[in-house]
């Protein structure tokens, strides 16, 4: 019998690295031994965790700021220990969360045009973990709901607007949590743990809905993510150290729906899932390739599409949300591959002859507006992300409502502080000139503080280099 080739729009997807002048060069990517992606991207910025002396730092680069990045380029450097994970807020392109070895989670507000000087003061500090925080993940549809997981085996879900931990899951995981993933509407989370179990958890009821022991029998770290239809995709290792990809039905986790053996390599496979196209991209740490599979409802369920290969191994990987891709070039995904000293964008494209908008490639995708407020979600409501059309492209800079004109709870907190200050100023009789001079003084003091911080960092760097020079001369 003649074999029929499976019909798919994505069979011919190909990856292409951009030219050298469109890369971000001379970046000292973090060397910390932690299996996170070290990079997070959105339609405005790309954030990269970097090496930093005397604490933890990450770069926030506007997407157009390609080429060589100066060593004195401002960083976000408020953590006292190395930064382990970063995640952009899906509902505000200027807000990013970071987790660190200093046991804190910090939420940062990035200025509209990027950083003019180093940022040391976060908008919110979230303290509740007793060991380093290696995972941060925003809720997909509720405003200001942030999940963090630490090496204390505890998951905390925060209302960032008030800075309060509203849910603490401290008796579910007996060992280190490898990763956490929200489902499509944020009603459930799934976790992969060092005890080789994959768990599906209802965080508000604080109970395990489903679990699978030895989802992958190997001792190396696993990953587990939710798919759009509620299925779970896991990556891990077999007993013989072969890398595996498995698909599970949470209602019956006795056996996997599909299991793929890939190769023998040590690198942990980081899965990046595109809910619109149902394509999953697997990026192994230390690999020089990206494999991608299409997930369908028909056997064998996981369909291998292709592999993008390059010469250099990847230290980390960032994944652009769908609203940040170029629809005019039939781009369906964009990665930011971290090398040792640079960040290289990789574009995944479906070859099409027509220049018209390809509506079959771009169904409505998750937009920047939250479907729920934090309080609604904590009270038990669920909602899928609000969708937007990409037909005319997505321009974050022109979306006035999406910017901080539309106040969120984060801003209310800052606003309340400002109101208190205003009431204190109004209660004491002062001249208008005094008030202006005081605000000017505060502004100068803040700038002075940030400059001192930059000088301190540079002095440390100089002394380190002098030490190295003396060793060489000896």
PDB file of C-alpha atoms in Angstrom, residues 93-309:
ATOM      1  CA  UNK A  93       4.899  44.688  28.848  1.00  0.00           C
ATOM      2  CA  UNK A  94       6.705  46.942  31.330  1.00  0.00           C
ATOM      3  CA  UNK A  95       6.472  44.662  34.387  1.00  0.00           C
ATOM      4  CA  UNK A  96       8.854  41.736  35.022  1.00  0.00           C
ATOM      5  CA  UNK A  97       9.252  39.356  37.982  1.00  0.00           C
ATOM      6  CA  UNK A  98      12.540  37.804  39.126  1.00  0.00           C
ATOM      7  CA  UNK A  99      13.414  35.017  41.577  1.00  0.00           C
ATOM      8  CA  UNK A 100      16.821  34.797  43.218  1.00  0.00           C
ATOM      9  CA  UNK A 101      19.186  32.902  45.500  1.00  0.00           C
ATOM     10  CA  UNK A 102      18.545  35.630  48.094  1.00  0.00           C
ATOM     11  CA  UNK A 103      15.151  33.925  48.793  1.00  0.00           C
ATOM     12  CA  UNK A 104      13.093  36.842  47.478  1.00  0.00           C
ATOM     13  CA  UNK A 105      10.864  37.517  44.491  1.00  0.00           C
ATOM     14  CA  UNK A 106      10.991  41.049  43.116  1.00  0.00           C
ATOM     15  CA  UNK A 107       8.621  42.731  40.673  1.00  0.00           C
ATOM     16  CA  UNK A 108      10.105  45.541  38.580  1.00  0.00           C
ATOM     17  CA  UNK A 109       8.542  48.382  36.621  1.00  0.00           C
ATOM     18  CA  UNK A 110      10.616  49.139  33.498  1.00  0.00           C
ATOM     19  CA  UNK A 111      10.435  52.706  32.069  1.00  0.00           C
ATOM     20  CA  UNK A 112       8.638  53.054  28.740  1.00  0.00           C
ATOM     21  CA  UNK A 113      11.807  53.583  26.670  1.00  0.00           C
ATOM     22  CA  UNK A 114      13.942  51.112  28.613  1.00  0.00           C
ATOM     23  CA  UNK A 115      16.507  51.732  31.334  1.00  0.00           C
ATOM     24  CA  UNK A 116      18.404  55.028  31.369  1.00  0.00           C
ATOM     25  CA  UNK A 117      20.271  54.069  34.556  1.00  0.00           C
ATOM     26  CA  UNK A 118      20.534  50.901  36.651  1.00  0.00           C
ATOM     27  CA  UNK A 119      17.386  49.916  38.519  1.00  0.00           C
ATOM     28  CA  UNK A 120      17.968  48.942  42.152  1.00  0.00           C
ATOM     29  CA  UNK A 121      14.532  49.608  43.677  1.00  0.00           C
ATOM     30  CA  UNK A 122      11.777  47.111  42.760  1.00  0.00           C
ATOM     31  CA  UNK A 123       8.105  48.085  42.712  1.00  0.00           C
ATOM     32  CA  UNK A 124       7.321  45.174  45.056  1.00  0.00           C
ATOM     33  CA  UNK A 125       9.440  42.761  47.132  1.00  0.00           C
ATOM     34  CA  UNK A 126       7.756  39.418  47.922  1.00  0.00           C
ATOM     35  CA  UNK A 127       9.286  37.638  50.908  1.00  0.00           C
ATOM     36  CA  UNK A 128       8.070  34.244  52.069  1.00  0.00           C
ATOM     37  CA  UNK A 129      10.506  31.577  50.883  1.00  0.00           C
ATOM     38  CA  UNK A 130      13.194  30.219  53.219  1.00  0.00           C
ATOM     39  CA  UNK A 131      15.498  28.995  50.422  1.00  0.00           C
ATOM     40  CA  UNK A 132      16.421  30.209  46.952  1.00  0.00           C
ATOM     41  CA  UNK A 133      13.590  30.931  44.527  1.00  0.00           C
ATOM     42  CA  UNK A 134      14.121  29.185  41.192  1.00  0.00           C
ATOM     43  CA  UNK A 135      10.715  29.518  39.501  1.00  0.00           C
ATOM     44  CA  UNK A 136       8.425  32.496  38.833  1.00  0.00           C
ATOM     45  CA  UNK A 137       5.311  32.254  36.613  1.00  0.00           C
ATOM     46  CA  UNK A 138       2.493  34.765  36.049  1.00  0.00           C
ATOM     47  CA  UNK A 139      -1.151  33.677  35.905  1.00  0.00           C
ATOM     48  CA  UNK A 140      -2.291  33.522  32.256  1.00  0.00           C
ATOM     49  CA  UNK A 141      -5.581  35.436  32.642  1.00  0.00           C
ATOM     50  CA  UNK A 142      -5.804  37.108  36.089  1.00  0.00           C
ATOM     51  CA  UNK A 143      -4.174  40.465  36.738  1.00  0.00           C
ATOM     52  CA  UNK A 144      -1.276  40.596  39.233  1.00  0.00           C
ATOM     53  CA  UNK A 145      -1.359  36.910  40.257  1.00  0.00           C
ATOM     54  CA  UNK A 146       2.175  35.511  40.449  1.00  0.00           C
ATOM     55  CA  UNK A 147       3.370  32.024  41.375  1.00  0.00           C
ATOM     56  CA  UNK A 148       6.801  31.358  42.849  1.00  0.00           C
ATOM     57  CA  UNK A 149       8.472  28.068  43.823  1.00  0.00           C
ATOM     58  CA  UNK A 150      11.637  27.675  45.850  1.00  0.00           C
ATOM     59  CA  UNK A 151      14.171  25.080  46.956  1.00  0.00           C
ATOM     60  CA  UNK A 152      12.233  24.939  50.235  1.00  0.00           C
ATOM     61  CA  UNK A 153       9.746  22.780  48.206  1.00  0.00           C
ATOM     62  CA  UNK A 154       7.053  25.423  48.718  1.00  0.00           C
ATOM     63  CA  UNK A 155       4.811  27.059  46.100  1.00  0.00           C
ATOM     64  CA  UNK A 156       3.433  30.512  46.966  1.00  0.00           C
ATOM     65  CA  UNK A 157       0.794  32.348  44.919  1.00  0.00           C
ATOM     66  CA  UNK A 158       0.926  36.105  45.463  1.00  0.00           C
ATOM     67  CA  UNK A 159      -1.364  39.038  44.877  1.00  0.00           C
ATOM     68  CA  UNK A 160       1.369  41.356  43.598  1.00  0.00           C
ATOM     69  CA  UNK A 161      -0.867  44.431  43.934  1.00  0.00           C
ATOM     70  CA  UNK A 162      -1.009  44.064  47.707  1.00  0.00           C
ATOM     71  CA  UNK A 163       2.278  42.168  48.132  1.00  0.00           C
ATOM     72  CA  UNK A 164       0.509  39.405  50.086  1.00  0.00           C
ATOM     73  CA  UNK A 165       0.963  35.626  49.816  1.00  0.00           C
ATOM     74  CA  UNK A 166      -2.610  34.384  49.358  1.00  0.00           C
ATOM     75  CA  UNK A 167      -1.971  30.653  48.825  1.00  0.00           C
ATOM     76  CA  UNK A 168       0.913  28.615  50.253  1.00  0.00           C
ATOM     77  CA  UNK A 169       1.366  24.986  49.170  1.00  0.00           C
ATOM     78  CA  UNK A 170       3.965  23.675  51.612  1.00  0.00           C
ATOM     79  CA  UNK A 171       3.039  20.027  52.216  1.00  0.00           C
ATOM     80  CA  UNK A 172       2.575  18.681  48.674  1.00  0.00           C
ATOM     81  CA  UNK A 173       6.171  18.292  47.428  1.00  0.00           C
ATOM     82  CA  UNK A 174       8.656  16.271  49.520  1.00  0.00           C
ATOM     83  CA  UNK A 175      11.592  17.211  47.282  1.00  0.00           C
ATOM     84  CA  UNK A 176      12.844  19.885  44.866  1.00  0.00           C
ATOM     85  CA  UNK A 177      10.311  21.263  42.361  1.00  0.00           C
ATOM     86  CA  UNK A 178      11.754  21.225  38.822  1.00  0.00           C
ATOM     87  CA  UNK A 179       9.061  23.309  37.154  1.00  0.00           C
ATOM     88  CA  UNK A 180       5.493  24.605  37.452  1.00  0.00           C
ATOM     89  CA  UNK A 181       2.999  25.289  34.621  1.00  0.00           C
ATOM     90  CA  UNK A 182      -0.442  26.937  34.656  1.00  0.00           C
ATOM     91  CA  UNK A 183      -3.234  25.509  32.506  1.00  0.00           C
ATOM     92  CA  UNK A 184      -5.009  27.620  29.871  1.00  0.00           C
ATOM     93  CA  UNK A 185      -7.458  29.366  32.244  1.00  0.00           C
ATOM     94  CA  UNK A 186      -5.244  29.244  35.333  1.00  0.00           C
ATOM     95  CA  UNK A 187      -7.534  26.972  37.380  1.00  0.00           C
ATOM     96  CA  UNK A 188      -4.886  24.217  37.779  1.00  0.00           C
ATOM     97  CA  UNK A 189      -1.119  23.898  37.906  1.00  0.00           C
ATOM     98  CA  UNK A 190       1.060  20.926  37.036  1.00  0.00           C
ATOM     99  CA  UNK A 191       4.460  20.315  38.614  1.00  0.00           C
ATOM    100  CA  UNK A 192       7.465  18.074  38.022  1.00  0.00           C
ATOM    101  CA  UNK A 193       9.357  17.086  41.160  1.00  0.00           C
ATOM    102  CA  UNK A 194      12.638  15.377  42.055  1.00  0.00           C
ATOM    103  CA  UNK A 195      10.653  12.451  43.531  1.00  0.00           C
ATOM    104  CA  UNK A 196       9.874  11.567  39.843  1.00  0.00           C
ATOM    105  CA  UNK A 197       6.182  12.452  40.242  1.00  0.00           C
ATOM    106  CA  UNK A 198       4.120  14.689  37.980  1.00  0.00           C
ATOM    107  CA  UNK A 199       1.264  16.273  39.933  1.00  0.00           C
ATOM    108  CA  UNK A 200      -1.845  18.169  38.822  1.00  0.00           C
ATOM    109  CA  UNK A 201      -2.866  20.528  41.637  1.00  0.00           C
ATOM    110  CA  UNK A 202      -5.891  22.722  42.288  1.00  0.00           C
ATOM    111  CA  UNK A 203      -4.101  25.600  44.068  1.00  0.00           C
ATOM    112  CA  UNK A 204      -7.196  27.271  45.529  1.00  0.00           C
ATOM    113  CA  UNK A 205      -8.474  24.038  47.091  1.00  0.00           C
ATOM    114  CA  UNK A 206      -4.880  23.055  47.883  1.00  0.00           C
ATOM    115  CA  UNK A 207      -5.369  19.473  46.752  1.00  0.00           C
ATOM    116  CA  UNK A 208      -3.810  17.076  44.240  1.00  0.00           C
ATOM    117  CA  UNK A 209      -6.233  16.337  41.383  1.00  0.00           C
ATOM    118  CA  UNK A 210      -4.048  13.734  39.619  1.00  0.00           C
ATOM    119  CA  UNK A 211      -0.506  12.407  39.885  1.00  0.00           C
ATOM    120  CA  UNK A 212       1.818   9.968  38.171  1.00  0.00           C
ATOM    121  CA  UNK A 213       4.762   8.255  39.879  1.00  0.00           C
ATOM    122  CA  UNK A 214       7.856   7.651  37.761  1.00  0.00           C
ATOM    123  CA  UNK A 215       6.530   9.566  34.755  1.00  0.00           C
ATOM    124  CA  UNK A 216      10.120   9.185  33.527  1.00  0.00           C
ATOM    125  CA  UNK A 217      12.317   6.655  35.297  1.00  0.00           C
ATOM    126  CA  UNK A 218      15.654   8.428  34.887  1.00  0.00           C
ATOM    127  CA  UNK A 219      17.218  10.419  37.714  1.00  0.00           C
ATOM    128  CA  UNK A 220      17.803  13.595  35.660  1.00  0.00           C
ATOM    129  CA  UNK A 221      15.358  16.555  35.893  1.00  0.00           C
ATOM    130  CA  UNK A 222      11.911  16.439  34.262  1.00  0.00           C
ATOM    131  CA  UNK A 223       9.648  19.137  32.876  1.00  0.00           C
ATOM    132  CA  UNK A 224       5.837  19.115  32.709  1.00  0.00           C
ATOM    133  CA  UNK A 225       3.580  21.633  30.928  1.00  0.00           C
ATOM    134  CA  UNK A 226      -0.147  21.957  30.271  1.00  0.00           C
ATOM    135  CA  UNK A 227      -1.418  21.985  26.685  1.00  0.00           C
ATOM    136  CA  UNK A 228      -4.417  23.996  25.441  1.00  0.00           C
ATOM    137  CA  UNK A 229      -6.814  21.011  25.627  1.00  0.00           C
ATOM    138  CA  UNK A 230      -5.830  20.143  29.214  1.00  0.00           C
ATOM    139  CA  UNK A 231      -3.398  17.343  28.315  1.00  0.00           C
ATOM    140  CA  UNK A 232       0.071  17.299  29.880  1.00  0.00           C
ATOM    141  CA  UNK A 233       3.359  17.100  28.010  1.00  0.00           C
ATOM    142  CA  UNK A 234       6.457  15.936  29.886  1.00  0.00           C
ATOM    143  CA  UNK A 235      10.151  15.702  29.050  1.00  0.00           C
ATOM    144  CA  UNK A 236      12.564  13.555  31.016  1.00  0.00           C
ATOM    145  CA  UNK A 237      14.976  10.645  30.911  1.00  0.00           C
ATOM    146  CA  UNK A 238      14.605   6.865  30.716  1.00  0.00           C
ATOM    147  CA  UNK A 239      16.477   4.512  33.023  1.00  0.00           C
ATOM    148  CA  UNK A 240      19.113   4.203  30.284  1.00  0.00           C
ATOM    149  CA  UNK A 241      19.518   8.034  30.212  1.00  0.00           C
ATOM    150  CA  UNK A 242      17.691   8.414  26.899  1.00  0.00           C
ATOM    151  CA  UNK A 243      15.765  11.668  26.595  1.00  0.00           C
ATOM    152  CA  UNK A 244      12.011  11.188  26.342  1.00  0.00           C
ATOM    153  CA  UNK A 245       8.924  13.168  25.373  1.00  0.00           C
ATOM    154  CA  UNK A 246       5.542  11.947  26.674  1.00  0.00           C
ATOM    155  CA  UNK A 247       1.897  12.996  26.388  1.00  0.00           C
ATOM    156  CA  UNK A 248      -0.543  12.316  29.256  1.00  0.00           C
ATOM    157  CA  UNK A 249      -4.278  12.501  29.843  1.00  0.00           C
ATOM    158  CA  UNK A 250      -4.750  13.886  33.397  1.00  0.00           C
ATOM    159  CA  UNK A 251      -7.985  11.872  33.794  1.00  0.00           C
ATOM    160  CA  UNK A 252      -6.075   8.614  33.327  1.00  0.00           C
ATOM    161  CA  UNK A 253      -2.350   8.832  34.023  1.00  0.00           C
ATOM    162  CA  UNK A 254      -1.695   5.094  34.304  1.00  0.00           C
ATOM    163  CA  UNK A 255      -0.014   5.027  30.889  1.00  0.00           C
ATOM    164  CA  UNK A 256       1.147   7.819  28.572  1.00  0.00           C
ATOM    165  CA  UNK A 257      -0.996   8.558  25.511  1.00  0.00           C
ATOM    166  CA  UNK A 258       2.248   8.755  23.493  1.00  0.00           C
ATOM    167  CA  UNK A 259       5.937   8.312  24.288  1.00  0.00           C
ATOM    168  CA  UNK A 260       8.892   9.331  22.096  1.00  0.00           C
ATOM    169  CA  UNK A 261      12.507   8.358  22.732  1.00  0.00           C
ATOM    170  CA  UNK A 262      14.778  11.047  21.326  1.00  0.00           C
ATOM    171  CA  UNK A 263      18.505  10.572  21.966  1.00  0.00           C
ATOM    172  CA  UNK A 264      21.098  10.114  24.702  1.00  0.00           C
ATOM    173  CA  UNK A 265      22.310  13.447  26.021  1.00  0.00           C
ATOM    174  CA  UNK A 266      22.663  15.061  29.451  1.00  0.00           C
ATOM    175  CA  UNK A 267      20.954  18.369  28.710  1.00  0.00           C
ATOM    176  CA  UNK A 268      17.529  18.979  30.255  1.00  0.00           C
ATOM    177  CA  UNK A 269      14.885  19.465  27.537  1.00  0.00           C
ATOM    178  CA  UNK A 270      13.019  22.764  27.985  1.00  0.00           C
ATOM    179  CA  UNK A 271       9.610  22.624  26.242  1.00  0.00           C
ATOM    180  CA  UNK A 272       8.157  25.815  24.694  1.00  0.00           C
ATOM    181  CA  UNK A 273       4.526  25.395  23.673  1.00  0.00           C
ATOM    182  CA  UNK A 274       2.537  27.467  21.180  1.00  0.00           C
ATOM    183  CA  UNK A 275      -1.149  27.029  22.061  1.00  0.00           C
ATOM    184  CA  UNK A 276      -2.346  28.621  18.789  1.00  0.00           C
ATOM    185  CA  UNK A 277      -0.607  26.167  16.451  1.00  0.00           C
ATOM    186  CA  UNK A 278      -0.305  23.223  18.888  1.00  0.00           C
ATOM    187  CA  UNK A 279       3.410  22.990  18.120  1.00  0.00           C
ATOM    188  CA  UNK A 280       5.919  22.266  20.893  1.00  0.00           C
ATOM    189  CA  UNK A 281       9.587  23.215  20.567  1.00  0.00           C
ATOM    190  CA  UNK A 282      12.201  21.298  22.578  1.00  0.00           C
ATOM    191  CA  UNK A 283      15.411  23.124  23.437  1.00  0.00           C
ATOM    192  CA  UNK A 284      18.049  21.151  25.321  1.00  0.00           C
ATOM    193  CA  UNK A 285      20.489  23.018  27.539  1.00  0.00           C
ATOM    194  CA  UNK A 286      23.909  22.526  26.005  1.00  0.00           C
ATOM    195  CA  UNK A 287      22.381  21.318  22.714  1.00  0.00           C
ATOM    196  CA  UNK A 288      22.862  23.139  19.447  1.00  0.00           C
ATOM    197  CA  UNK A 289      19.433  22.179  18.061  1.00  0.00           C
ATOM    198  CA  UNK A 290      15.710  22.878  18.479  1.00  0.00           C
ATOM    199  CA  UNK A 291      13.347  19.979  17.719  1.00  0.00           C
ATOM    200  CA  UNK A 292       9.704  20.678  17.081  1.00  0.00           C
ATOM    201  CA  UNK A 293       6.618  18.475  17.149  1.00  0.00           C
ATOM    202  CA  UNK A 294       2.990  19.008  16.224  1.00  0.00           C
ATOM    203  CA  UNK A 295       0.439  17.640  18.682  1.00  0.00           C
ATOM    204  CA  UNK A 296      -2.847  16.367  17.197  1.00  0.00           C
ATOM    205  CA  UNK A 297      -5.865  14.355  18.310  1.00  0.00           C
ATOM    206  CA  UNK A 298      -5.039  11.393  16.082  1.00  0.00           C
ATOM    207  CA  UNK A 299      -2.482   8.625  16.580  1.00  0.00           C
ATOM    208  CA  UNK A 300       0.492   8.841  17.054  1.00  0.00           C
ATOM    209  CA  UNK A 301      -0.481  12.232  18.622  1.00  0.00           C
ATOM    210  CA  UNK A 302       3.119  13.558  18.675  1.00  0.00           C
ATOM    211  CA  UNK A 303       4.237  14.209  15.091  1.00  0.00           C
ATOM    212  CA  UNK A 304       7.888  15.100  14.560  1.00  0.00           C
ATOM    213  CA  UNK A 305       8.186  18.091  12.207  1.00  0.00           C
ATOM    214  CA  UNK A 306      11.834  19.036  11.903  1.00  0.00           C
ATOM    215  CA  UNK A 307      15.041  20.059  13.690  1.00  0.00           C
ATOM    216  CA  UNK A 308      16.755  23.420  13.567  1.00  0.00           C
ATOM    217  CA  UNK A 309      20.503  22.911  14.028  1.00  0.00           C
TER     218      UNK A 309
END
